[in-house]
Structure formats: structure tokens, C-alpha cells
CSV table of C-alpha atoms in Angstrom, one decimal:
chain,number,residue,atom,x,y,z
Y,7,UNK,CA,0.0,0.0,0.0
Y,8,UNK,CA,1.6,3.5,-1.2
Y,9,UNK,CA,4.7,1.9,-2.7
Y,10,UNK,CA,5.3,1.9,-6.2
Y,11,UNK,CA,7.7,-0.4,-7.9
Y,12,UNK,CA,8.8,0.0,-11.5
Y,13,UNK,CA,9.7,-3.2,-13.5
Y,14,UNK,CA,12.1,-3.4,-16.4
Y,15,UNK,CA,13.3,-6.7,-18.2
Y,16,UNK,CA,16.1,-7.6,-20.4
Y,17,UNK,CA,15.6,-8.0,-24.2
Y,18,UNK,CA,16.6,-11.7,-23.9
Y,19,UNK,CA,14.2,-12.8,-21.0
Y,20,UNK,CA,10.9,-11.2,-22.3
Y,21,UNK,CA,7.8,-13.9,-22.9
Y,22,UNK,CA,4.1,-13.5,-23.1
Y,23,UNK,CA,4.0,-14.0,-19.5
Y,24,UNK,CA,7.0,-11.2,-18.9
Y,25,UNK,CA,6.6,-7.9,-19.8
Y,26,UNK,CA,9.3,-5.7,-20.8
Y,27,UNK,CA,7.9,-3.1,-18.2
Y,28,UNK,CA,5.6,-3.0,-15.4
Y,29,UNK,CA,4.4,-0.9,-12.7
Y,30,UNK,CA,3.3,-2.9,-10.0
Y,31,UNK,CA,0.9,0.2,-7.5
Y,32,UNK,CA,-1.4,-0.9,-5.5
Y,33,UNK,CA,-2.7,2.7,-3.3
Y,34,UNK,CA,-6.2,0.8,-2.6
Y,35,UNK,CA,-4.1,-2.2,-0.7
Y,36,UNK,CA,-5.1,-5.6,-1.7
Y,37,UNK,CA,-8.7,-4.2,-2.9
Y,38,UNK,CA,-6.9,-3.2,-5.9
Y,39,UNK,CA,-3.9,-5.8,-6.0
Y,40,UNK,CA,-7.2,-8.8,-6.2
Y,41,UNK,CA,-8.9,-6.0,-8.4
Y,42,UNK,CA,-6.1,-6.5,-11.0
Y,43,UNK,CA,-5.7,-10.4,-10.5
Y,44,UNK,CA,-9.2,-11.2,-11.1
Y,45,UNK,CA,-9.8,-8.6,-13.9
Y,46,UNK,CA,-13.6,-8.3,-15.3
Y,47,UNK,CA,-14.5,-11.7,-14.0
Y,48,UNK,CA,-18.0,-12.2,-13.3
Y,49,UNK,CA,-18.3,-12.2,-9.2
Y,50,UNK,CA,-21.2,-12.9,-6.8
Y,51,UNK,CA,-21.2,-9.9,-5.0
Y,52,UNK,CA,-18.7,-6.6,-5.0
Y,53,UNK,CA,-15.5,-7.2,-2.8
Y,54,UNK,CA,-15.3,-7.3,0.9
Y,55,UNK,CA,-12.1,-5.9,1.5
Y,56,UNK,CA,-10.5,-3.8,4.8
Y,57,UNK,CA,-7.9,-3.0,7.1
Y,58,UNK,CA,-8.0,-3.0,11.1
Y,59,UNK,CA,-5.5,-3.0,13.7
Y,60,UNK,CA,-5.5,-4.1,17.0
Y,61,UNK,CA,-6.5,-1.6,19.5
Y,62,UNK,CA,-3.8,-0.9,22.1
Y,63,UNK,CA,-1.6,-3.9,20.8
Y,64,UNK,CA,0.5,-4.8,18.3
Y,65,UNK,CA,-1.3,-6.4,15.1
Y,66,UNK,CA,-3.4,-5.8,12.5
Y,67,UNK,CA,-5.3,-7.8,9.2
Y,68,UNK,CA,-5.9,-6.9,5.5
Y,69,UNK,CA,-7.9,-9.0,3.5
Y,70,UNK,CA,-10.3,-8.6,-0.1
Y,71,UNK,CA,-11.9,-11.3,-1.1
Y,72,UNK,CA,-15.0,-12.2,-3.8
Y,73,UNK,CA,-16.7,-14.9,-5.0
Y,74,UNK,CA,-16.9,-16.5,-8.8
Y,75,UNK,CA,-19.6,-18.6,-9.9
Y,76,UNK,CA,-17.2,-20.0,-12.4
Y,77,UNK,CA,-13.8,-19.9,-10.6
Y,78,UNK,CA,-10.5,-18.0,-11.7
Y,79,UNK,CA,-9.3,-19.5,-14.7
Y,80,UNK,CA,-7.8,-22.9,-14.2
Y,81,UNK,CA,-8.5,-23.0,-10.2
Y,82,UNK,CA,-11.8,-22.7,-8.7
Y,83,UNK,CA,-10.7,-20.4,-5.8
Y,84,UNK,CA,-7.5,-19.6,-4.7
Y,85,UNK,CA,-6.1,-17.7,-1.5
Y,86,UNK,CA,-2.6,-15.7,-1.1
Y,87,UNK,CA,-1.3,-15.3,2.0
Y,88,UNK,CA,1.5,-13.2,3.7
Y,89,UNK,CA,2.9,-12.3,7.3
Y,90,UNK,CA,4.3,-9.3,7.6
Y,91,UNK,CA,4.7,-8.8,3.9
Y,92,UNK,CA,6.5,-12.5,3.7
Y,93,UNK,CA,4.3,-14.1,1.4
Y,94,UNK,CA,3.2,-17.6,2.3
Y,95,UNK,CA,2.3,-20.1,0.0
Y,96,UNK,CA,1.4,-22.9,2.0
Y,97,UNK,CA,-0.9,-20.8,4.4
Y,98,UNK,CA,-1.4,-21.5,8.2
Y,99,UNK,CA,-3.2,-20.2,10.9
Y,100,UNK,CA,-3.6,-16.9,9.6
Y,101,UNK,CA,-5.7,-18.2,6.4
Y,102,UNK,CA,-7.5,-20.6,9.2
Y,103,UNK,CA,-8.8,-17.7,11.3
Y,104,UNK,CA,-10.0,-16.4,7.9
Y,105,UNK,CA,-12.0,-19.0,6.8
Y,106,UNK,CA,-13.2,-19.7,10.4
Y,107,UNK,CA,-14.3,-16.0,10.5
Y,108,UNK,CA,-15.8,-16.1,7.5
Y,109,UNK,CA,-17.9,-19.1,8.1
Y,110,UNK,CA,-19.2,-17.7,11.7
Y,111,UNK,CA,-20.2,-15.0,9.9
Y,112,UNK,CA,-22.4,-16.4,7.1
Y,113,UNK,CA,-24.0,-18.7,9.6
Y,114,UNK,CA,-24.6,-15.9,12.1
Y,115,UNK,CA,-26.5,-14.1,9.1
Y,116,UNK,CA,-28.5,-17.5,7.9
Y,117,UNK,CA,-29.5,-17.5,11.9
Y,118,UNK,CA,-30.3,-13.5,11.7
Y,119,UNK,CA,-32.3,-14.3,8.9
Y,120,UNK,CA,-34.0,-17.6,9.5
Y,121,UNK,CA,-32.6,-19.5,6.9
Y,122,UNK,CA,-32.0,-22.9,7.9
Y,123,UNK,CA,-29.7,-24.4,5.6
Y,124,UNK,CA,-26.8,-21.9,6.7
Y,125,UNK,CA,-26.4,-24.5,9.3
Y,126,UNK,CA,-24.7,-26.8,6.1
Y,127,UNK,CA,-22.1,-24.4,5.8
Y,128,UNK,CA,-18.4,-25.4,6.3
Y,129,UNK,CA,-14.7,-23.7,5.9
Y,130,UNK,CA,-15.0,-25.8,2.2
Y,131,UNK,CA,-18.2,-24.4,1.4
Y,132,UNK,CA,-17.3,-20.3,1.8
Y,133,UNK,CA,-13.8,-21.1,0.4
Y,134,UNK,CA,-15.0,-22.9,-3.1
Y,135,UNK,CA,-15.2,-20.3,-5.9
Y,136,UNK,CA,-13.7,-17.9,-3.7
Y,137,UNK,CA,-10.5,-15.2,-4.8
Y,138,UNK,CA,-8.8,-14.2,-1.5
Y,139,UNK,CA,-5.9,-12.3,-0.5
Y,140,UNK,CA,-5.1,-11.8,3.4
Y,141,UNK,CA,-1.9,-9.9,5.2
Y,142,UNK,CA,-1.4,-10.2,8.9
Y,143,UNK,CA,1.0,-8.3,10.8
Y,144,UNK,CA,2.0,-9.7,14.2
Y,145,UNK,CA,5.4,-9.8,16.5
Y,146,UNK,CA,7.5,-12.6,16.7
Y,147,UNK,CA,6.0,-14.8,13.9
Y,148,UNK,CA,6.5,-18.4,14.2
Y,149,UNK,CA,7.2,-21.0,10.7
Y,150,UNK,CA,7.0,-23.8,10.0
Y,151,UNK,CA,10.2,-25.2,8.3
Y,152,UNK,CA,13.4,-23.3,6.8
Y,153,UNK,CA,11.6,-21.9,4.2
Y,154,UNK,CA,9.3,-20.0,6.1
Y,155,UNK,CA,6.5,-21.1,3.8
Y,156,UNK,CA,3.7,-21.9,6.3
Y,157,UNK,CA,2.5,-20.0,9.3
Y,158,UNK,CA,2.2,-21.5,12.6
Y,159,UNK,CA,1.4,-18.7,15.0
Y,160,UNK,CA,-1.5,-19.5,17.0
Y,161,UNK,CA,-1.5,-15.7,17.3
Y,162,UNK,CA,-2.2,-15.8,13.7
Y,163,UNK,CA,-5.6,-16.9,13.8
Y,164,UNK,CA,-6.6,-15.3,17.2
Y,165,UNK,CA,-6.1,-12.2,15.6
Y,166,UNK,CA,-7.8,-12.7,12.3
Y,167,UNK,CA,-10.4,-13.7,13.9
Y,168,UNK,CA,-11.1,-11.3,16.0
Y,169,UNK,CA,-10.9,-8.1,14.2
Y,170,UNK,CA,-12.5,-9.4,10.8
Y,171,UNK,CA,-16.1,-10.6,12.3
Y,172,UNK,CA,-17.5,-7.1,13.1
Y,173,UNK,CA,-16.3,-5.6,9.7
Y,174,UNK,CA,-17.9,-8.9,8.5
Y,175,UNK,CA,-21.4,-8.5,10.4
Y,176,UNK,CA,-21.6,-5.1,9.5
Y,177,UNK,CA,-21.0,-5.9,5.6
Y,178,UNK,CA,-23.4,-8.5,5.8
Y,179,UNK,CA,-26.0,-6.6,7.2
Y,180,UNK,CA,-25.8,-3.5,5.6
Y,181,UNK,CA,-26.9,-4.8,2.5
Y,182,UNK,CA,-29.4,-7.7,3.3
Y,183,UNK,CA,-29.9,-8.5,-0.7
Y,184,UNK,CA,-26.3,-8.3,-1.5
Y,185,UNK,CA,-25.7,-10.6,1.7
Y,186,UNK,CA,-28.5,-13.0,0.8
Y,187,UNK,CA,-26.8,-13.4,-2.8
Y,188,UNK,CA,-23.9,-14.6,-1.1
Y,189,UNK,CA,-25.0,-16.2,1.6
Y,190,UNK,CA,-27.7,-18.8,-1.2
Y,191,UNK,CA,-24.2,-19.1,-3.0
Y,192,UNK,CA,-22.6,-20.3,-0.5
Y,193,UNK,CA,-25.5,-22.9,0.6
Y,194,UNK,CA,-25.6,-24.1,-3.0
Y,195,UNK,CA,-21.9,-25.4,-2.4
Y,196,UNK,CA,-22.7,-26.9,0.4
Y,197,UNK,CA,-25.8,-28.7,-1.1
Y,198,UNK,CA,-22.8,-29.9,-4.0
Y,199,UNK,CA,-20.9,-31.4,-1.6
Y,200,UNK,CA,-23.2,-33.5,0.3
Y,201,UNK,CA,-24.8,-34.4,-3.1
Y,202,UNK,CA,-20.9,-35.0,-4.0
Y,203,UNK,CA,-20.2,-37.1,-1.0
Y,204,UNK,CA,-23.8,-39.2,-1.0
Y,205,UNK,CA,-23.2,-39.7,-4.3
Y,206,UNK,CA,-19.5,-41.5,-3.6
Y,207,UNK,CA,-21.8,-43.2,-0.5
Y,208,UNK,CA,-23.7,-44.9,-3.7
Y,209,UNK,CA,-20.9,-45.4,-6.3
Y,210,UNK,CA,-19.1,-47.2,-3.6
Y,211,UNK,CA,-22.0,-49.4,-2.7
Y,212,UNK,CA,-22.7,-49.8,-6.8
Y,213,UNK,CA,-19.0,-51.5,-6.8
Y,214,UNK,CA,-19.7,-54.4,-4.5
Y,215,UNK,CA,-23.1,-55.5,-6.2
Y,216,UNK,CA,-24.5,-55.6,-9.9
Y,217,UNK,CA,-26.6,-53.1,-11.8
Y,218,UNK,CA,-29.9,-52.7,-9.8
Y,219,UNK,CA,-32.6,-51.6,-11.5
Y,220,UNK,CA,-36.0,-50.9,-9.4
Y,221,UNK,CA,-38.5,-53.9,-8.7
Y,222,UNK,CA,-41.3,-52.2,-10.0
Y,223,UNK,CA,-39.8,-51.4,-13.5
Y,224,UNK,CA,-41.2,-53.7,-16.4
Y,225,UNK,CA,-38.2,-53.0,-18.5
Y,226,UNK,CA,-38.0,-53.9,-22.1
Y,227,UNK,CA,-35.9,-56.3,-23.6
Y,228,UNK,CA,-34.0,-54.5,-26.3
Y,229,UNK,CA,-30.4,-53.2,-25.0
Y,230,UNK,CA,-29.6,-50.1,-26.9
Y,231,UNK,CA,-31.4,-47.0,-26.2
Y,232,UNK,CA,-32.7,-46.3,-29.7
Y,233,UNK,CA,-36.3,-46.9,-30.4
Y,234,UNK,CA,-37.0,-47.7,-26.8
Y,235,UNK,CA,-39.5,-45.7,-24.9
Y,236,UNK,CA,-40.0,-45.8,-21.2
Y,237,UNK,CA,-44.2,-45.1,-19.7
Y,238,UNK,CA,-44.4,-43.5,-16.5
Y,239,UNK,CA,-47.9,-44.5,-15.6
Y,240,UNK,CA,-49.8,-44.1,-12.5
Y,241,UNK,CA,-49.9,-47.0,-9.9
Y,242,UNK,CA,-50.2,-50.5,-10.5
Y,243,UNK,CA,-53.4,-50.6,-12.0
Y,244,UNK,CA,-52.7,-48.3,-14.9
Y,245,UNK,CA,-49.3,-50.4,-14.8
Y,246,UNK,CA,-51.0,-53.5,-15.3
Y,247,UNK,CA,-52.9,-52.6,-18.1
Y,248,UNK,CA,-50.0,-51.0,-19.8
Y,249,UNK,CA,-47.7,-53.6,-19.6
Y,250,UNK,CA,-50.5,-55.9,-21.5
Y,251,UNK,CA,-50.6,-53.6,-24.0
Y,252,UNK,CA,-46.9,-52.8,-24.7
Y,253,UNK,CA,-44.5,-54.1,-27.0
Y,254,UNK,CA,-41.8,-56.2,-25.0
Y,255,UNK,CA,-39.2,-55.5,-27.1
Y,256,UNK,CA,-39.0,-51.8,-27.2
Y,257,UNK,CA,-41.7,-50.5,-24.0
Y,258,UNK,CA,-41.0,-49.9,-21.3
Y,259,UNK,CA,-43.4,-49.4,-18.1
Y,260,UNK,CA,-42.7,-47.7,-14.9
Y,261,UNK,CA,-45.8,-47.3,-12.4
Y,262,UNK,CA,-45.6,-44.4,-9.8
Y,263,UNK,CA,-47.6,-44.3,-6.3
Y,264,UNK,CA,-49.1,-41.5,-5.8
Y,265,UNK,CA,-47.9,-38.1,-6.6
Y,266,UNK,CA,-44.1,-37.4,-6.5
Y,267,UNK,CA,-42.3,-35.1,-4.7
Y,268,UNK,CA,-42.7,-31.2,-6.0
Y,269,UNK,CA,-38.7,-30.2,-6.7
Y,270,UNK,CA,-39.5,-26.7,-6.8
Y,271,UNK,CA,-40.3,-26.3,-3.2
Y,272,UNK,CA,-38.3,-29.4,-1.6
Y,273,UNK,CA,-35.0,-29.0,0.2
Y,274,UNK,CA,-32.0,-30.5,-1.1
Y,275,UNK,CA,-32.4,-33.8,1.9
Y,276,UNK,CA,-35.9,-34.5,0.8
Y,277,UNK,CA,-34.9,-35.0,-2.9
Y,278,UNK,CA,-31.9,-37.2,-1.8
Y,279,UNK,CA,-34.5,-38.8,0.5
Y,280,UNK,CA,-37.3,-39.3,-2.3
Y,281,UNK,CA,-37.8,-43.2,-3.7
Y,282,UNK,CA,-39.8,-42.4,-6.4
Y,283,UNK,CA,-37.4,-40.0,-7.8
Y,284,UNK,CA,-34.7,-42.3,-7.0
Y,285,UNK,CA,-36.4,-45.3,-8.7
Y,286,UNK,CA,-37.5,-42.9,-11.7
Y,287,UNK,CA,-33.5,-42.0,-12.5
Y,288,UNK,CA,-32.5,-45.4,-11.4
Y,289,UNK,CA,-35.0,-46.9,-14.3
Y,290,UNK,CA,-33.7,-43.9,-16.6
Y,291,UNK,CA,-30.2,-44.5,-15.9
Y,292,UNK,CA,-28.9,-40.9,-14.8
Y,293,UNK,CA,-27.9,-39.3,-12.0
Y,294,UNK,CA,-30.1,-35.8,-11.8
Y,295,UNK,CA,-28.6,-32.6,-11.2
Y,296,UNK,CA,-25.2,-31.0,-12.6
Y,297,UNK,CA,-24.0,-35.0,-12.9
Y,298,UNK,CA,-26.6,-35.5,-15.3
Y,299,UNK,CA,-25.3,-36.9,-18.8
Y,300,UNK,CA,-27.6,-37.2,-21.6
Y,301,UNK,CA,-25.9,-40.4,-23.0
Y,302,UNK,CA,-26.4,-42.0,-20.5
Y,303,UNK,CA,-30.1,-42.6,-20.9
Y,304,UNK,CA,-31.8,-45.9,-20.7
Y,305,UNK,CA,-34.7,-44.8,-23.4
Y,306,UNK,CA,-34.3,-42.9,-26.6
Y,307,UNK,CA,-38.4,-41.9,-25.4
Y,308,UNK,CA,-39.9,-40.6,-22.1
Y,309,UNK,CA,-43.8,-40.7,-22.2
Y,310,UNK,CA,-45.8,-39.5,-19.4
Y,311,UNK,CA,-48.9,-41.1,-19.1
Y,312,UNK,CA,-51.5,-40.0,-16.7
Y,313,UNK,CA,-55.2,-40.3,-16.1
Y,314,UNK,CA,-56.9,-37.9,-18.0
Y,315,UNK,CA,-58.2,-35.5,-14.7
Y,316,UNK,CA,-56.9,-33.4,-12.8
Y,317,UNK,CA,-54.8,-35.8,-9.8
Y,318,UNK,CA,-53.5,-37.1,-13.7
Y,319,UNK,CA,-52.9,-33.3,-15.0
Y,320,UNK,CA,-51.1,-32.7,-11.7
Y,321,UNK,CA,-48.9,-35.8,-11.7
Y,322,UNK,CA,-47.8,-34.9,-15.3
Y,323,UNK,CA,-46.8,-31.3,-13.7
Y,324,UNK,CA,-44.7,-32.6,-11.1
Y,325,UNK,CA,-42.6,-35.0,-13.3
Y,326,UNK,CA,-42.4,-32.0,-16.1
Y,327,UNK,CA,-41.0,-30.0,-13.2
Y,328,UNK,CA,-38.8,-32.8,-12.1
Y,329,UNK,CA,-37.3,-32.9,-15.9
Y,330,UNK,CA,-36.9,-29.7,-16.0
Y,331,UNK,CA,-35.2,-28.5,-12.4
Y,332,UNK,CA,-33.4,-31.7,-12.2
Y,333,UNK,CA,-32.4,-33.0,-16.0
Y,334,UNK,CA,-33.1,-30.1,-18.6
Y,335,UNK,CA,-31.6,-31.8,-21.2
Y,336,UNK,CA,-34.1,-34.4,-21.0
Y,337,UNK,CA,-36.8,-31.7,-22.6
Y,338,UNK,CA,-34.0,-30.2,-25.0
Y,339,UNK,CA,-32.1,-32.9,-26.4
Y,340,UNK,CA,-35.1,-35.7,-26.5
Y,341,UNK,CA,-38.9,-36.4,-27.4
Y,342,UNK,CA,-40.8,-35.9,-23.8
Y,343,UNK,CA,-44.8,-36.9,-24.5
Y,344,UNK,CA,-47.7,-36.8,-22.5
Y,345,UNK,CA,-49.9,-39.7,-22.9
Y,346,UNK,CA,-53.8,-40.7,-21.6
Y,347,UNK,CA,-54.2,-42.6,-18.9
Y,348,UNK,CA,-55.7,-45.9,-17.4
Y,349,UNK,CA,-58.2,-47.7,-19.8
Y,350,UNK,CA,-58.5,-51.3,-20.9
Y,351,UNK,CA,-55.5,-53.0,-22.3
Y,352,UNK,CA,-56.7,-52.8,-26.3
Y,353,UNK,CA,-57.8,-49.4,-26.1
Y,354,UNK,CA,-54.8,-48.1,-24.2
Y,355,UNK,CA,-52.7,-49.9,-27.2
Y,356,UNK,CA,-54.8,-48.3,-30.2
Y,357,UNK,CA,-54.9,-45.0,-28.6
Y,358,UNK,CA,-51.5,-44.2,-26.7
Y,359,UNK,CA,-48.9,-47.1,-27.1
Y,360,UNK,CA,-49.1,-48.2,-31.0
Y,361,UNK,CA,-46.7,-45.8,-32.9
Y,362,UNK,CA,-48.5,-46.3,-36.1
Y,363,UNK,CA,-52.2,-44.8,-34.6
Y,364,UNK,CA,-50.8,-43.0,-31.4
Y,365,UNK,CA,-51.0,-39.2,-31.1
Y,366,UNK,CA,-49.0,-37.4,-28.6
Y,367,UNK,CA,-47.6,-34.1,-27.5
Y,368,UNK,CA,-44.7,-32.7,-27.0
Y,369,UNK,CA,-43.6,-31.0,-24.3
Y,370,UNK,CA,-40.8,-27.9,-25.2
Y,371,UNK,CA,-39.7,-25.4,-23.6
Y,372,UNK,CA,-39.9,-21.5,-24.9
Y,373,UNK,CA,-36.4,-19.9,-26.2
Y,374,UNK,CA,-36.6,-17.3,-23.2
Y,375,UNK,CA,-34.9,-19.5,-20.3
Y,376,UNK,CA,-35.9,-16.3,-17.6
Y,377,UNK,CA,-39.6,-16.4,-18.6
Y,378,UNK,CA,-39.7,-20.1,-18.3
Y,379,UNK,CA,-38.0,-20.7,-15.0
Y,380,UNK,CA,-40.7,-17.8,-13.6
Y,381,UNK,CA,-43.6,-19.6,-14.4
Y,382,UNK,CA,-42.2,-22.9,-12.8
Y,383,UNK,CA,-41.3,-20.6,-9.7
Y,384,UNK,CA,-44.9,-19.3,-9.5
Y,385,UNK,CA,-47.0,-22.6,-9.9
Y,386,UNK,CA,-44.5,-24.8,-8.3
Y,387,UNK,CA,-42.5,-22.7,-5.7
Y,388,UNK,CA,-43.0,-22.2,-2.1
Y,389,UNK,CA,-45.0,-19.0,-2.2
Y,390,UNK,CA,-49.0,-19.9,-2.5
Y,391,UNK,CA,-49.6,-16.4,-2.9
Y,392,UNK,CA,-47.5,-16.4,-6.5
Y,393,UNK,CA,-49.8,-19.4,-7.7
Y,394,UNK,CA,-52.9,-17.4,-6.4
Y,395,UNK,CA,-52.2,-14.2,-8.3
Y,396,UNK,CA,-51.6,-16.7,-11.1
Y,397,UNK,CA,-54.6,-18.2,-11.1
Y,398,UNK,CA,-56.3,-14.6,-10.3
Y,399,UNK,CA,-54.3,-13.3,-13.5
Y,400,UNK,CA,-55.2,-16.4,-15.8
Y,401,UNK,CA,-58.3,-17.8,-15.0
Y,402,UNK,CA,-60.6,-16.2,-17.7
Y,403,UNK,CA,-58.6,-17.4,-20.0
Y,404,UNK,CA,-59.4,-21.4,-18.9
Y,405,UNK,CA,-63.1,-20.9,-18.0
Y,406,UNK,CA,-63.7,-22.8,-21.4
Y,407,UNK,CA,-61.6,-25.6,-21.0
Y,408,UNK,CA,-62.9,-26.1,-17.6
Y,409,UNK,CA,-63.8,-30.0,-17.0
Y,410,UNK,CA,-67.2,-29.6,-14.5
């Protein structure tokens, strides 16, 4: 901070990565030094950054820090380090009393504001995807090794600790929507990495036993994806008549109790938690969410196939919602249909399951992502009064198609 240092290179040692002058200036402290490392990188919220010394003892912190939703270049966070202006690489106490600051903090907001899930938060949660610099000045500094690399002052994170929660609080709180951008960004890696770790809980159990596939699933008999199609029907006795019906060799039948779970309002646990949901991307062959890989589909065909009322309607809403929150490439790289319902075994052939005399419907999705993921928000969120201004909003328009 205030000193200026002028580079210059020789002729033979200049590269892409070495200019043949510099001026390294830095008057905003490392505000401006993370400023210049990070560049015009998309961040989750402006930088937290400050200075603050220890009142009536020796020692003081400096730290700026930010978050990426898509890391910094070839890392996904990174933090530098130094003790009284010795950098150090390898970190130590000062970089813990960061993190554990930082973490205290978030979860002290998440309290403030009643949000639950802040309790999920670890030091590995607020330090994924985040750009950090931190300087601590103290006396007497203790390393570890000859190379001075790694602090190991317990002062180091005493002091850090100390004087960077109220600057933290008071960031935090100042501006609630800023903080709750930050604070559901933070949640969302910690969601990742218990999805992360239950999923290594079931790819570890997968190794000692064969592929299971669920008990209620009629599969079909053909291998290869293409020209299979997989029916989600409801319960057993629209699954009974369906699976009389079908063609072995390339259809599919899965039946469904009851209505599935709404993904737009359920927590992270309860969709872990679901069977249904679990049995329907067993039967598909996927895992949902950001580990979801289209070629790894069971079925070249998904048809929903619901009773033709409204517990049917509602059914097909859920699992359209379920495609689309938890696998949208289900509804943008393959045919999704919406079939009838439970009838008798020839009838429910002629009219839904016969490719040659079926008719069906697809389901896409509108070019405009935003106005999409709004509507699913409003009829399938948490907030009944969205879905009743909705329906306050709409309803004329549906009078006529009205099944009374």
C-alpha cells in the first residue's frame, strides 16, 4: 500500500508471461492488488475488502476477497497469504482464522435471517469459488520449516479472527440482498458437496453388487437405447394394463404411487431422501442434477402417461418439473410426451402405445430460459400467494376448457 515499484526486463528474458515493463501500484491495498488479479470476472457480490488494527496492541489484518460462480481460470478459488509482507504459500493459521471468520459470519446471518440451511455451511463451502488475498502483521511470527512457507502462530488466527467478524457483520447486514446473494451461493456449495459425498456413498456401494434396476420397473428387452421408450404411468393398476398392451421389445413401463415429490419447493435432503425419484432416474439411468449426462439414458423416449383428470394433470406437472429443475436436457435434447391414462389394455394400445395410430404431445420449452424458469417458480414454488395471483391473473382465459 503506497509503494510503487517499476519493473524493467532484459531484451533476452521477455515472454508473453513477462513484460518488458511494469508498474506494480497498488494505493487501494489488496482491494486493488485482487482488483487487477481477477480482472472483469463475473463475481457474486462486490469485494469485501478492509484494514483493522488491533486496538492498544500490536497487530493488524488486511484482507479482499470475492466470489466466482465460475472460478478464476484454471483453479476454482485460490487464496494468497503473507505475514508481515512474507508471502506464504502454503498458508497456516492466519488463512484458518479467515476461513473460520468467514464461516461464523455467514452462519450468524443464515441465523439473523431464519434461513435454515446456513447450518450446512463449512470452511470448504465459503472457500469454493472464492478469490482471496489476506496480510497479517504480528510480532515474533512463528514457521514452519526453513523456508518460512507456512505460518504456525496461534496468534495468527486469534487475531484474524477477532478483528475481521464485526467488519464482517456489519458488511453482511448493511446490505441484506447483497448478503442474501452470497450467503444462497454459499448454501448451493454446500448442497454440491453433500450431493458429492452421497453420491460416492452410492458409487461405492454400486461396486460391490450388480446393476440394480428398481423392482417395480417392467423394463424392455431390447439393450440399446434407440427406439426404446420408457411409460411413466400411474400406480399399479394403470401399470398392469399398460404392460399388456406394450411391446416387450422396445416399451417400457414404470408405475408411480401416488404423486411425486414437488422439486421446486423441496430442500435438497428430501430430494436425496425421495424413492420415487430415485427409482424414476435409477429406471432412466442418470444421476439428476449438474452429474446428469444425456448419453447416459436408458430410453431414446420418455412418455408421461397420466389419467386424464386433474390428480393425472397434476402428476404430469410434477414429473415436467422434475425434468426440467433436475435434468433439462431431457426436454432439449429428446422427445418428452404426455400420454392418456388408465383404460383397458386394447384401447390403451390403439390409442397411446401403438406408434403407427398413437397421437401425442410434446412438451418444449420457450427460447426465453428467464420467462420459463418464472412460471415454474410461480405454480411450483413455495410462495401460494405467487400461484394465487396466477390463477387470479389467468383464470378467464381457462373458463372454457374447464372439466365440471
Amino acid at each position: 500500500r503506497g509503494v510503487e515499484i517499476k519493473w524493467t526486463c532484459a531484451p533476452d528474458r521477455i515472454t508473453d508471461a513477462t513484460p518488458a515493463t511494469a508498474l506494480l501500484h497498488f494505493p487501494g491495498g489488496l482491494a486493488d492488488a485482487l482488483a487487477e488479479r481477477i480482472g472483469e470476472l463475473e463475481t457474486v457480490t462486490p469485494t469485501f475488502a478492509g484494514r483493522v488494527e488491533r486496538k492498544g496492541e500490536a497487530g493488524a489484518v488486511e484482507w479482499a476477497v470475492t466470489w466466482s460462480p465460475i472460478g478464476f481460470g484454471e483453479a476454482d478459488s485460490f487464496v494468497s497469504s503473507y505475514c508481515n509482507t512474507v508471502s506464504t504459500p502454503d498458508g497456516g493459521t492466519h488463512e484458518a482464522g479467515f476461513r473460520a471468520a468467514l464461516v461464523k459470519g455467514l452462519k450468524a446471518y443464515g441465523e439473523l435471517t431464519n434461513e435454515k440451511r446456513a447450518g450446512l455451511i463449512t470452511a470448504e463451502d465459503v472457500i469454493a469459488n472464492a478469490g482471496a488475498m489476506i496480510s497479517v502483521f504480528i510480532r515474533n511470527p512463528e514457521f514452519q520449516g526453513q523456508t518460512k512457507d507456512r505460518l504456525s502462530s496461534p496468534e495468527g488466527q486469534r487475531l484474524v479472527e477477532q478483528l475481521l467478524r464485526d467488519p464482517l457483520d456489519h458488511w453482511l447486514t448493511e446490505s441484506p440482498k447483497q448478503a442474501n446473494t452470497l450467503l444462497g451461493f454459499v448454501i448451493e456449495r454446500a448442497e454440491d458437496r453433500l450431493k458429492r459425498r452421497k453420491d460416492k456413498e452410492v458409487q461405492r456401494a454400486a461396486a460391490t453388487r450388480k446393476l440394480r434396476l428398481p423392482g417395480k420397473l417392467a423394463d424392455c428387452t431390447r439393450q440399446a437405447a434407440e427406439g426404446t421408450e420408457l411409460f411413466i404411468v400411474e400406480g399399479d393398476s394403470a401399470g398392469g394394463s399398460a404392460k399388456q398392451a406394450r411391446d416387450r421389445n422396445t416399451q417400457a413401463i414404470l408405475p408411480l404411487r401416488g404423486k411425486i415429490l414437488n422439486v421446486a419447493s423441496a430442500t435438497a435432503d428430501k430430494l436425496r431422501a425421495n424413492v420415487e425419484l430415485s427409482d424414476l432416474a435409477l429406471a432412466l439411468g442418470v444421476q439428476p442434477g449438474n452429474r446428469f449426462n444425456i448419453d447416459d439414458l436408458r430410453y431414446e423416449r420418455i412418455v408421461i402417461m397420466t389419467d386424464a383428470d386433474v390428480d393425472g394433470a397434476h402428476i404430469a406437472a410434477l414429473l415436467i418439473t422434475f425434468f426440467y429443475r433436475s435434468m433439462p436436457d431431457a426436454i432439449t435434447e429428446i422427445g418428452r410426451f404426455k400420454g392418456l391414462g388408465e383404460m383397458m389394455a386394447s384401447q390403451l394400445k390403439e390409442t397411446t402405445m401403438d406408434p403407427k395410430k398413437r397421437t401425442l404431445a410434446r412438451v418444449e420449452l420457450p427460447e426465453d430460459e428467464a420467462e420459463i424458469e418464472d412460471l415454474v417458480e410461480r405454480l411450483m414454488g413455495k410462495k401460494a400467494e405467487a400461484r394465487y395471483q396466477f390463477i387470479q391473473d389467468n383464470a378467464r382465459f381457462a373458463v372454457a376448457d374447464l372439466d365440471v
